[in-house]
Amino acid sequence: MLHDPNHLYIFDTTLRDGEQVPGCQLTTSEKIDIAKDLELLGVDIIEAGFPVSSPGDFQSVVELSKAVDDVIICALTRANKNDIDVAADALKYAKRPRIHTGIGSSDMHIQYKFNSTREEILERAVAAVKHAKSYVEDVEFYAEDAGRADLAYLANMVEAVIAAGATVVNIPDTNGYCLPDQYGAKIKYLKENVKNIDEAIISAHCHNDLGLATANSIAAVQNGARQVECTINGIGERAGNTSLEEVAMIMQVHASQFPGLTSNINSKMFTHISRKVSSMMRMPVQPNKAIVGKNAFAHSSGIHQDGFLKHRENYEIIRPEDVGLVEADIILTARSGRHALKHHLERLGYQLDKDNLAVIYEKFLIMADAKKDINDEDLHTLLK
């Protein structure tokens, strides 16, 4: 066994696939800054770039290879000799190098992207893996558009590239097309029909075009995948990639559904690294984004606030401190109840009996209707 079947390998592609978002390009020094935080976060692999695509990407892979110690540094290539040669050169300083090469696997890509045949594509896939293997021991193969590929052909391709030396086989849902049961079944089919499948790690790389990237990645893990390719904040081309923080917290909250399966992720870093990536890439995080959105732990409905203040788990399945926040927010609005108002007044040092609280609450509602959100200064004014 080349890998630990009880470990979920986290492959972060924030600096490669994530950086393909228009306007989100990073300098090499910014990439190094983020890479060092990713190493502290506990990711297993950092995809550092696509070296042949530009001198800047080449240099980033070189410098990231020097900057981190314990993480596998991965470089992306197409299935051609020159790409692989350039990637190997860029990885020359990496302590743990990986070349990530691949080609389209769906009939649509074979016909319309490559103007080729299944047989020729299979030959190119095997040749690329063998060439990459001549440089590094750790070779990952991606079967692009596997989400729409014929299952039997995909299985043949996976078996052939593992025989050629691939240590990881990536089954990308490149267009975010699959439903979770479809994608999970695809992984299960490969586990059951590729005779050498246990000689490699199966990897899930899902896009979010239909909002299913995280669900599909989890379905893959449930069916035997042991690597998930993801990005901080779920950034990436079009609608983005699988969100690293979502996958990690699903695994944490539902640990009983994944018995014995562990990762190295330190979830308490999520808020910090989310904000850093958002700032450096000038890519705001939507307020209602799971785990790291500014409203993810904010309660403004009176019914929710009352239940939360009585017992946190009434309305929170994750503790804010588990993702690096100090505490949840009780937001005062016109929808807030007496319990939330009393909580904030006591926090500011005001102790009111039931009758006085009722009077203040009526005045509070008038203020809240006019101001929308109420802050501490407003509460002091109210009490005067």
mmCIF file of C-alpha atoms in Angstrom:
data_model
loop_
_atom_site.group_PDB
_atom_site.id
_atom_site.type_symbol
_atom_site.label_atom_id
_atom_site.label_comp_id
_atom_site.label_asym_id
_atom_site.label_seq_id
_atom_site.Cartn_x
_atom_site.Cartn_y
_atom_site.Cartn_z
ATOM 1 C CA MET A 1 0.000 0.000 0.000
ATOM 2 C CA LEU A 2 1.518 3.305 -1.138
ATOM 3 C CA HIS A 3 -0.709 5.493 0.984
ATOM 4 C CA ASP A 4 -2.688 5.503 4.208
ATOM 5 C CA PRO A 5 -6.295 4.439 3.433
ATOM 6 C CA ASN A 6 -7.401 6.044 6.716
ATOM 7 C CA HIS A 7 -6.034 9.479 5.807
ATOM 8 C CA LEU A 8 -7.921 12.025 3.715
ATOM 9 C CA TYR A 9 -5.305 13.882 1.679
ATOM 10 C CA ILE A 10 -6.156 17.568 1.216
ATOM 11 C CA PHE A 11 -4.880 18.910 -2.114
ATOM 12 C CA ASP A 12 -5.070 22.708 -2.154
ATOM 13 C CA THR A 13 -5.227 24.381 -5.558
ATOM 14 C CA THR A 14 -5.928 27.952 -4.392
ATOM 15 C CA LEU A 15 -2.656 29.083 -5.972
ATOM 16 C CA ARG A 16 -3.312 27.380 -9.319
ATOM 17 C CA ASP A 17 -6.994 26.774 -10.104
ATOM 18 C CA GLY A 18 -8.105 29.478 -7.670
ATOM 19 C CA GLU A 19 -5.787 32.030 -9.206
ATOM 20 C CA GLN A 20 -7.402 31.547 -12.619
ATOM 21 C CA VAL A 21 -10.244 33.850 -11.539
ATOM 22 C CA PRO A 22 -10.020 37.070 -13.593
ATOM 23 C CA GLY A 23 -8.378 39.819 -11.541
ATOM 24 C CA CYS A 24 -7.132 37.492 -8.796
ATOM 25 C CA GLN A 25 -3.521 37.006 -9.910
ATOM 26 C CA LEU A 26 -0.933 36.963 -7.128
ATOM 27 C CA THR A 27 2.725 37.926 -7.040
ATOM 28 C CA THR A 28 5.265 35.256 -6.149
ATOM 29 C CA SER A 29 5.783 36.778 -2.681
ATOM 30 C CA GLU A 30 2.005 36.746 -2.061
ATOM 31 C CA LYS A 31 1.880 33.106 -3.138
ATOM 32 C CA ILE A 32 4.678 32.258 -0.706
ATOM 33 C CA ASP A 33 2.817 34.042 2.108
ATOM 34 C CA ILE A 34 -0.342 32.022 1.443
ATOM 35 C CA ALA A 35 1.620 28.780 0.925
ATOM 36 C CA LYS A 36 3.228 29.085 4.360
ATOM 37 C CA ASP A 37 -0.220 29.495 5.915
ATOM 38 C CA LEU A 38 -1.490 26.497 3.939
ATOM 39 C CA GLU A 39 1.384 24.474 5.378
ATOM 40 C CA LEU A 40 0.389 25.564 8.906
ATOM 41 C CA LEU A 41 -3.243 24.775 8.081
ATOM 42 C CA GLY A 42 -2.194 21.176 7.463
ATOM 43 C CA VAL A 43 -2.823 20.615 3.752
ATOM 44 C CA ASP A 44 -0.953 17.644 2.286
ATOM 45 C CA ILE A 45 -0.377 18.990 -1.239
ATOM 46 C CA ILE A 46 -0.088 22.510 -2.644
ATOM 47 C CA GLU A 47 -0.619 22.876 -6.384
ATOM 48 C CA ALA A 48 1.788 25.734 -6.955
ATOM 49 C CA GLY A 49 1.133 26.552 -10.600
ATOM 50 C CA PHE A 50 1.216 25.609 -14.286
ATOM 51 C CA PRO A 51 4.922 26.218 -15.057
ATOM 52 C CA VAL A 52 4.781 26.206 -18.852
ATOM 53 C CA SER A 53 1.976 28.799 -18.932
ATOM 54 C CA SER A 54 4.151 31.829 -18.054
ATOM 55 C CA PRO A 55 7.561 32.807 -16.643
ATOM 56 C CA GLY A 56 5.745 34.057 -13.540
ATOM 57 C CA ASP A 57 4.074 30.717 -12.911
ATOM 58 C CA PHE A 58 7.373 28.903 -13.477
ATOM 59 C CA GLN A 59 9.127 31.156 -10.958
ATOM 60 C CA SER A 60 6.322 30.748 -8.424
ATOM 61 C CA VAL A 61 6.710 26.965 -8.489
ATOM 62 C CA VAL A 62 10.491 27.348 -8.057
ATOM 63 C CA GLU A 63 10.162 29.721 -5.087
ATOM 64 C CA LEU A 64 7.325 27.837 -3.387
ATOM 65 C CA SER A 65 9.425 24.676 -3.641
ATOM 66 C CA LYS A 66 12.143 26.450 -1.652
ATOM 67 C CA ALA A 67 9.752 28.057 0.851
ATOM 68 C CA VAL A 68 7.888 25.034 2.268
ATOM 69 C CA ASP A 69 9.293 21.912 3.861
ATOM 70 C CA ASP A 70 6.665 19.328 4.740
ATOM 71 C CA VAL A 71 4.069 19.716 1.987
ATOM 72 C CA ILE A 72 4.107 18.053 -1.425
ATOM 73 C CA ILE A 73 4.571 20.737 -4.111
ATOM 74 C CA CYS A 74 2.669 19.929 -7.281
ATOM 75 C CA ALA A 75 3.001 21.396 -10.778
ATOM 76 C CA LEU A 76 0.319 21.071 -13.450
ATOM 77 C CA THR A 77 1.010 20.039 -17.061
ATOM 78 C CA ARG A 78 -0.812 18.911 -20.149
ATOM 79 C CA ALA A 79 -0.025 15.462 -21.536
ATOM 80 C CA ASN A 80 2.943 16.524 -23.614
ATOM 81 C CA LYS A 81 6.704 16.186 -23.268
ATOM 82 C CA ASN A 82 7.570 19.893 -23.177
ATOM 83 C CA ASP A 83 5.053 20.715 -20.434
ATOM 84 C CA ILE A 84 6.419 17.887 -18.317
ATOM 85 C CA ASP A 85 10.057 18.857 -18.941
ATOM 86 C CA VAL A 86 9.342 22.448 -17.850
ATOM 87 C CA ALA A 87 7.427 21.291 -14.758
ATOM 88 C CA ALA A 88 10.259 18.996 -13.715
ATOM 89 C CA ASP A 89 12.704 21.895 -14.039
ATOM 90 C CA ALA A 90 10.455 24.148 -11.936
ATOM 91 C CA LEU A 91 10.240 21.458 -9.228
ATOM 92 C CA LYS A 92 13.994 20.925 -8.954
ATOM 93 C CA TYR A 93 14.148 22.444 -5.423
ATOM 94 C CA ALA A 94 11.032 20.694 -4.072
ATOM 95 C CA LYS A 95 11.644 18.337 -1.171
ATOM 96 C CA ARG A 96 8.531 16.360 -2.151
ATOM 97 C CA PRO A 97 7.745 17.040 -5.849
ATOM 98 C CA ARG A 98 4.652 15.878 -7.747
ATOM 99 C CA ILE A 99 3.875 16.282 -11.445
ATOM 100 C CA HIS A 100 0.150 16.511 -12.247
ATOM 101 C CA THR A 101 -0.417 15.584 -15.875
ATOM 102 C CA GLY A 102 -3.471 14.539 -17.816
ATOM 103 C CA ILE A 103 -5.798 14.723 -20.775
ATOM 104 C CA GLY A 104 -9.512 14.720 -21.624
ATOM 105 C CA SER A 105 -11.449 11.502 -21.036
ATOM 106 C CA SER A 106 -14.965 12.311 -22.283
ATOM 107 C CA ASP A 107 -15.984 11.671 -25.882
ATOM 108 C CA MET A 108 -16.868 15.367 -26.142
ATOM 109 C CA HIS A 109 -13.310 16.419 -25.270
ATOM 110 C CA ILE A 110 -11.756 13.661 -27.382
ATOM 111 C CA GLN A 111 -13.735 14.699 -30.453
ATOM 112 C CA TYR A 112 -14.117 18.476 -30.132
ATOM 113 C CA LYS A 113 -11.055 19.491 -28.101
ATOM 114 C CA PHE A 114 -8.442 17.037 -29.390
ATOM 115 C CA ASN A 115 -9.975 15.914 -32.721
ATOM 116 C CA SER A 116 -8.699 12.482 -31.804
ATOM 117 C CA THR A 117 -9.792 8.933 -30.971
ATOM 118 C CA ARG A 118 -10.120 7.047 -27.706
ATOM 119 C CA GLU A 119 -7.150 4.855 -28.637
ATOM 120 C CA GLU A 120 -4.826 7.783 -29.405
ATOM 121 C CA ILE A 121 -5.833 9.616 -26.218
ATOM 122 C CA LEU A 122 -5.113 6.503 -24.157
ATOM 123 C CA GLU A 123 -1.646 6.247 -25.723
ATOM 124 C CA ARG A 124 -0.937 9.916 -24.962
ATOM 125 C CA ALA A 125 -2.085 9.476 -21.364
ATOM 126 C CA VAL A 126 0.220 6.511 -20.755
ATOM 127 C CA ALA A 127 3.172 8.219 -22.491
ATOM 128 C CA ALA A 128 2.726 11.364 -20.357
ATOM 129 C CA VAL A 129 2.689 9.400 -17.097
ATOM 130 C CA LYS A 130 5.773 7.411 -18.098
ATOM 131 C CA HIS A 131 7.635 10.599 -19.027
ATOM 132 C CA ALA A 132 6.658 12.319 -15.758
ATOM 133 C CA LYS A 133 7.708 9.179 -13.868
ATOM 134 C CA SER A 134 11.195 9.511 -15.339
ATOM 135 C CA TYR A 135 11.550 12.729 -13.301
ATOM 136 C CA VAL A 136 9.587 12.134 -10.079
ATOM 137 C CA GLU A 137 8.221 9.188 -8.143
ATOM 138 C CA ASP A 138 4.929 10.910 -7.322
ATOM 139 C CA VAL A 139 2.812 11.354 -10.479
ATOM 140 C CA GLU A 140 -0.840 12.371 -10.494
ATOM 141 C CA PHE A 141 -2.944 11.832 -13.603
ATOM 142 C CA TYR A 142 -6.127 13.810 -14.299
ATOM 143 C CA ALA A 143 -8.812 12.413 -16.609
ATOM 144 C CA GLU A 144 -10.331 15.755 -17.594
ATOM 145 C CA ASP A 145 -14.140 15.869 -17.868
ATOM 146 C CA ALA A 146 -14.388 12.455 -16.195
ATOM 147 C CA GLY A 147 -17.791 13.593 -14.929
ATOM 148 C CA ARG A 148 -19.153 13.093 -18.464
ATOM 149 C CA ALA A 149 -16.853 10.238 -19.553
ATOM 150 C CA ASP A 150 -17.974 6.742 -20.536
ATOM 151 C CA LEU A 151 -17.439 4.562 -17.449
ATOM 152 C CA ALA A 152 -15.839 1.574 -19.159
ATOM 153 C CA TYR A 153 -13.417 3.792 -21.099
ATOM 154 C CA LEU A 154 -12.601 5.795 -17.987
ATOM 155 C CA ALA A 155 -11.843 2.571 -16.113
ATOM 156 C CA ASN A 156 -9.513 1.446 -18.933
ATOM 157 C CA MET A 157 -7.722 4.784 -18.827
ATOM 158 C CA VAL A 158 -7.321 4.707 -15.039
ATOM 159 C CA GLU A 159 -5.998 1.143 -15.111
ATOM 160 C CA ALA A 160 -3.513 1.983 -17.871
ATOM 161 C CA VAL A 161 -2.088 5.102 -16.186
ATOM 162 C CA ILE A 162 -1.704 3.313 -12.836
ATOM 163 C CA ALA A 163 0.163 0.524 -14.641
ATOM 164 C CA ALA A 164 2.355 3.249 -16.202
ATOM 165 C CA GLY A 165 3.261 4.592 -12.753
ATOM 166 C CA ALA A 166 0.559 7.044 -11.609
ATOM 167 C CA THR A 167 0.370 7.225 -7.816
ATOM 168 C CA VAL A 168 -2.803 9.353 -7.818
ATOM 169 C CA VAL A 169 -5.717 9.299 -10.296
ATOM 170 C CA ASN A 170 -7.802 12.448 -10.404
ATOM 171 C CA ILE A 171 -11.430 12.034 -11.540
ATOM 172 C CA PRO A 172 -12.484 15.639 -12.236
ATOM 173 C CA ASP A 173 -16.064 16.806 -12.629
ATOM 174 C CA THR A 174 -14.581 19.590 -14.750
ATOM 175 C CA ASN A 175 -17.876 21.260 -15.604
ATOM 176 C CA GLY A 176 -19.658 20.758 -12.288
ATOM 177 C CA TYR A 177 -22.149 18.525 -14.128
ATOM 178 C CA CYS A 178 -22.683 15.505 -11.871
ATOM 179 C CA LEU A 179 -25.225 14.917 -9.153
ATOM 180 C CA PRO A 180 -23.711 13.536 -5.926
ATOM 181 C CA ASP A 181 -25.131 10.033 -6.418
ATOM 182 C CA GLN A 182 -23.805 9.966 -10.004
ATOM 183 C CA TYR A 183 -20.326 11.105 -9.013
ATOM 184 C CA GLY A 184 -20.206 8.773 -6.024
ATOM 185 C CA ALA A 185 -21.276 5.868 -8.239
ATOM 186 C CA LYS A 186 -18.485 6.734 -10.697
ATOM 187 C CA ILE A 187 -15.882 6.466 -7.919
ATOM 188 C CA LYS A 188 -17.445 3.214 -6.682
ATOM 189 C CA TYR A 189 -17.379 1.764 -10.221
ATOM 190 C CA LEU A 190 -13.639 2.504 -10.495
ATOM 191 C CA LYS A 191 -12.987 0.956 -7.066
ATOM 192 C CA GLU A 192 -14.784 -2.206 -8.142
ATOM 193 C CA ASN A 193 -13.692 -2.498 -11.777
ATOM 194 C CA VAL A 194 -10.067 -1.294 -11.979
ATOM 195 C CA LYS A 195 -7.941 -4.257 -10.902
ATOM 196 C CA ASN A 196 -4.917 -2.149 -9.788
ATOM 197 C CA ILE A 197 -6.938 0.669 -8.192
ATOM 198 C CA ASP A 198 -5.488 0.023 -4.722
ATOM 199 C CA GLU A 199 -2.039 0.957 -6.058
ATOM 200 C CA ALA A 200 -3.111 4.612 -6.342
ATOM 201 C CA ILE A 201 -5.110 7.240 -4.478
ATOM 202 C CA ILE A 202 -8.407 8.256 -6.088
ATOM 203 C CA SER A 203 -8.795 12.043 -6.078
ATOM 204 C CA ALA A 204 -11.946 14.164 -6.407
ATOM 205 C CA HIS A 205 -11.716 17.496 -8.228
ATOM 206 C CA CYS A 206 -15.156 19.094 -8.436
ATOM 207 C CA HIS A 207 -16.372 22.392 -9.840
ATOM 208 C CA ASN A 208 -19.353 24.310 -8.530
ATOM 209 C CA ASP A 209 -21.340 25.219 -11.654
ATOM 210 C CA LEU A 210 -24.521 23.744 -10.138
ATOM 211 C CA GLY A 211 -23.559 24.428 -6.519
ATOM 212 C CA LEU A 212 -22.713 20.742 -5.950
ATOM 213 C CA ALA A 213 -18.899 20.757 -5.694
ATOM 214 C CA THR A 214 -18.727 20.064 -1.956
ATOM 215 C CA ALA A 215 -21.571 17.522 -2.040
ATOM 216 C CA ASN A 216 -19.910 15.688 -4.927
ATOM 217 C CA SER A 217 -16.533 15.645 -3.163
ATOM 218 C CA ILE A 218 -18.102 14.183 -0.014
ATOM 219 C CA ALA A 219 -19.917 11.560 -2.121
ATOM 220 C CA ALA A 220 -16.536 10.648 -3.616
ATOM 221 C CA VAL A 221 -14.987 10.197 -0.163
ATOM 222 C CA GLN A 222 -17.940 8.043 0.913
ATOM 223 C CA ASN A 223 -17.234 5.789 -2.070
ATOM 224 C CA GLY A 224 -13.489 5.416 -1.635
ATOM 225 C CA ALA A 225 -11.738 8.592 -2.805
ATOM 226 C CA ARG A 226 -8.952 9.541 -0.414
ATOM 227 C CA GLN A 227 -7.854 12.890 -1.844
ATOM 228 C CA VAL A 228 -10.006 16.007 -2.261
ATOM 229 C CA GLU A 229 -8.851 18.908 -4.437
ATOM 230 C CA CYS A 230 -10.166 22.207 -3.138
ATOM 231 C CA THR A 231 -9.538 25.918 -2.591
ATOM 232 C CA ILE A 232 -9.844 28.411 0.239
ATOM 233 C CA ASN A 233 -13.261 30.131 0.044
ATOM 234 C CA GLY A 234 -14.147 27.821 -2.866
ATOM 235 C CA ILE A 235 -12.587 30.256 -5.348
ATOM 236 C CA GLY A 236 -11.872 29.176 -8.908
ATOM 237 C CA GLU A 237 -12.906 29.551 -12.511
ATOM 238 C CA ARG A 238 -16.552 30.239 -13.345
ATOM 239 C CA ALA A 239 -18.581 29.298 -10.224
ATOM 240 C CA GLY A 240 -15.512 28.085 -8.337
ATOM 241 C CA ASN A 241 -14.121 24.876 -6.883
ATOM 242 C CA THR A 242 -14.811 22.686 -3.881
ATOM 243 C CA SER A 243 -14.422 24.716 -0.689
ATOM 244 C CA LEU A 244 -11.649 23.366 1.553
ATOM 245 C CA GLU A 245 -13.244 24.681 4.745
ATOM 246 C CA GLU A 246 -16.603 23.099 3.910
ATOM 247 C CA VAL A 247 -15.094 19.649 3.295
ATOM 248 C CA ALA A 248 -13.032 19.801 6.502
ATOM 249 C CA MET A 249 -15.956 20.862 8.690
ATOM 250 C CA ILE A 250 -18.321 18.284 7.158
ATOM 251 C CA MET A 251 -15.756 15.611 8.016
ATOM 252 C CA GLN A 252 -15.502 17.022 11.554
ATOM 253 C CA VAL A 253 -19.247 17.380 12.221
ATOM 254 C CA HIS A 254 -20.060 13.993 10.680
ATOM 255 C CA ALA A 255 -16.992 12.111 11.927
ATOM 256 C CA SER A 256 -19.147 9.085 12.812
ATOM 257 C CA GLN A 257 -19.995 8.706 9.106
ATOM 258 C CA PHE A 258 -16.286 8.417 8.240
ATOM 259 C CA PRO A 259 -14.981 6.053 10.940
ATOM 260 C CA GLY A 260 -11.208 6.115 11.289
ATOM 261 C CA LEU A 261 -10.738 8.669 8.500
ATOM 262 C CA THR A 262 -8.570 11.622 9.522
ATOM 263 C CA SER A 263 -6.907 14.698 8.037
ATOM 264 C CA ASN A 264 -4.216 17.072 9.282
ATOM 265 C CA ILE A 265 -6.362 20.210 8.951
ATOM 266 C CA ASN A 266 -6.284 22.732 11.807
ATOM 267 C CA SER A 267 -9.745 24.239 11.389
ATOM 268 C CA LYS A 268 -8.998 27.095 13.821
ATOM 269 C CA MET A 269 -7.017 28.750 11.008
ATOM 270 C CA PHE A 270 -9.978 29.010 8.629
ATOM 271 C CA THR A 271 -11.128 32.541 9.488
ATOM 272 C CA HIS A 272 -7.574 33.911 9.281
ATOM 273 C CA ILE A 273 -6.635 32.253 5.990
ATOM 274 C CA SER A 274 -10.035 32.967 4.421
ATOM 275 C CA ARG A 275 -9.644 36.680 5.101
ATOM 276 C CA LYS A 276 -6.042 36.698 3.869
ATOM 277 C CA VAL A 277 -6.917 34.999 0.565
ATOM 278 C CA SER A 278 -9.942 37.258 0.111
ATOM 279 C CA SER A 279 -7.845 40.381 0.693
ATOM 280 C CA MET A 280 -4.849 39.380 -1.437
ATOM 281 C CA MET A 281 -6.991 38.172 -4.330
ATOM 282 C CA ARG A 282 -9.428 41.094 -4.033
ATOM 283 C CA MET A 283 -12.221 38.517 -4.006
ATOM 284 C CA PRO A 284 -14.899 39.279 -1.372
ATOM 285 C CA VAL A 285 -16.455 36.350 0.482
ATOM 286 C CA GLN A 286 -20.242 36.360 0.210
ATOM 287 C CA PRO A 287 -21.742 37.098 3.660
ATOM 288 C CA ASN A 288 -23.749 33.868 3.774
ATOM 289 C CA LYS A 289 -20.828 31.650 2.669
ATOM 290 C CA ALA A 290 -20.714 28.492 4.792
ATOM 291 C CA ILE A 291 -18.064 28.416 7.545
ATOM 292 C CA VAL A 292 -16.250 31.688 6.716
ATOM 293 C CA GLY A 293 -18.940 34.160 5.618
ATOM 294 C CA LYS A 294 -19.447 37.084 8.025
ATOM 295 C CA ASN A 295 -23.021 35.920 8.668
ATOM 296 C CA ALA A 296 -22.152 32.230 9.141
ATOM 297 C CA PHE A 297 -22.319 32.651 12.936
ATOM 298 C CA ALA A 298 -24.641 35.671 13.122
ATOM 299 C CA HIS A 299 -28.136 35.408 14.605
ATOM 300 C CA SER A 300 -30.688 38.153 13.961
ATOM 301 C CA SER A 301 -34.094 36.430 14.127
ATOM 302 C CA GLY A 302 -35.714 36.751 17.564
ATOM 303 C CA ILE A 303 -36.751 33.079 17.607
ATOM 304 C CA HIS A 304 -33.214 31.982 16.755
ATOM 305 C CA GLN A 305 -31.627 34.391 19.229
ATOM 306 C CA ASP A 306 -33.828 33.187 22.065
ATOM 307 C CA GLY A 307 -33.075 29.538 21.313
ATOM 308 C CA PHE A 308 -29.359 30.228 20.871
ATOM 309 C CA LEU A 309 -29.063 32.120 24.161
ATOM 310 C CA LYS A 310 -30.848 29.305 26.001
ATOM 311 C CA HIS A 311 -28.636 26.595 24.471
ATOM 312 C CA ARG A 312 -26.076 27.257 21.735
ATOM 313 C CA GLU A 313 -26.636 23.949 19.937
ATOM 314 C CA ASN A 314 -30.272 24.844 19.274
ATOM 315 C CA TYR A 315 -28.971 26.870 16.307
ATOM 316 C CA GLU A 316 -25.247 26.084 15.881
ATOM 317 C CA ILE A 317 -23.746 22.788 14.761
ATOM 318 C CA ILE A 318 -20.218 24.247 14.699
ATOM 319 C CA ARG A 319 -18.618 26.303 17.458
ATOM 320 C CA PRO A 320 -17.268 29.654 16.177
ATOM 321 C CA GLU A 321 -13.975 29.069 18.001
ATOM 322 C CA ASP A 322 -13.478 25.840 16.004
ATOM 323 C CA VAL A 323 -13.006 27.937 12.857
ATOM 324 C CA GLY A 324 -11.014 30.744 14.487
ATOM 325 C CA LEU A 325 -13.755 33.145 15.578
ATOM 326 C CA VAL A 326 -14.042 34.449 19.138
ATOM 327 C CA GLU A 327 -17.812 34.059 19.417
ATOM 328 C CA ALA A 328 -21.103 34.157 17.530
ATOM 329 C CA ASP A 329 -22.815 37.463 16.794
ATOM 330 C CA ILE A 330 -26.227 38.343 18.164
ATOM 331 C CA ILE A 331 -27.280 41.050 15.700
ATOM 332 C CA LEU A 332 -29.891 43.512 16.935
ATOM 333 C CA THR A 333 -32.537 44.302 14.315
ATOM 334 C CA ALA A 334 -36.277 44.926 14.286
ATOM 335 C CA ARG A 335 -36.666 41.110 14.210
ATOM 336 C CA SER A 336 -34.804 40.649 17.499
ATOM 337 C CA GLY A 337 -36.673 39.635 20.646
ATOM 338 C CA ARG A 338 -36.502 40.719 24.288
ATOM 339 C CA HIS A 339 -33.991 37.994 25.145
ATOM 340 C CA ALA A 340 -31.434 39.321 22.651
ATOM 341 C CA LEU A 341 -31.939 42.922 23.808
ATOM 342 C CA LYS A 342 -31.566 41.886 27.455
ATOM 343 C CA HIS A 343 -28.379 39.963 26.574
ATOM 344 C CA HIS A 344 -26.766 43.039 25.001
ATOM 345 C CA LEU A 345 -27.908 45.428 27.724
ATOM 346 C CA GLU A 346 -26.435 43.159 30.409
ATOM 347 C CA ARG A 347 -23.219 42.927 28.395
ATOM 348 C CA LEU A 348 -23.047 46.736 28.596
ATOM 349 C CA GLY A 349 -23.748 46.734 32.356
ATOM 350 C CA TYR A 350 -27.488 47.518 32.393
ATOM 351 C CA GLN A 351 -29.722 45.414 34.654
ATOM 352 C CA LEU A 352 -33.449 45.907 33.943
ATOM 353 C CA ASP A 353 -36.474 44.319 35.566
ATOM 354 C CA LYS A 354 -39.192 42.788 33.420
ATOM 355 C CA ASP A 355 -41.396 45.922 33.307
ATOM 356 C CA ASN A 356 -38.589 48.318 32.404
ATOM 357 C CA LEU A 357 -37.312 45.890 29.792
ATOM 358 C CA ALA A 358 -40.773 45.859 28.191
ATOM 359 C CA VAL A 359 -40.778 49.667 27.949
ATOM 360 C CA ILE A 360 -37.248 49.814 26.535
ATOM 361 C CA TYR A 361 -38.058 47.033 24.069
ATOM 362 C CA GLU A 362 -40.925 49.025 22.529
ATOM 363 C CA LYS A 363 -38.605 52.037 22.060
ATOM 364 C CA PHE A 364 -35.913 49.718 20.712
ATOM 365 C CA LEU A 365 -38.279 48.421 17.996
ATOM 366 C CA ILE A 366 -39.034 51.964 16.824
ATOM 367 C CA MET A 367 -35.295 52.716 16.655
ATOM 368 C CA ALA A 368 -34.552 49.414 14.896
ATOM 369 C CA ASP A 369 -37.214 50.036 12.239
ATOM 370 C CA ALA A 370 -35.561 53.373 11.475
ATOM 371 C CA LYS A 371 -31.883 52.320 11.716
ATOM 372 C CA LYS A 372 -31.954 48.655 10.537
ATOM 373 C CA ASP A 373 -28.928 47.571 12.639
ATOM 374 C CA ILE A 374 -28.428 48.686 16.238
ATOM 375 C CA ASN A 375 -24.956 49.141 17.773
ATOM 376 C CA ASP A 376 -23.719 49.660 21.354
ATOM 377 C CA GLU A 377 -23.827 53.441 21.054
ATOM 378 C CA ASP A 378 -27.488 53.232 20.072
ATOM 379 C CA LEU A 379 -28.219 51.141 23.160
ATOM 380 C CA HIS A 380 -26.522 53.668 25.449
ATOM 381 C CA THR A 381 -28.630 56.427 23.837
ATOM 382 C CA LEU A 382 -31.771 54.330 24.304
ATOM 383 C CA LEU A 383 -31.121 53.844 28.024
ATOM 384 C CA LYS A 384 -30.505 57.562 28.604
#
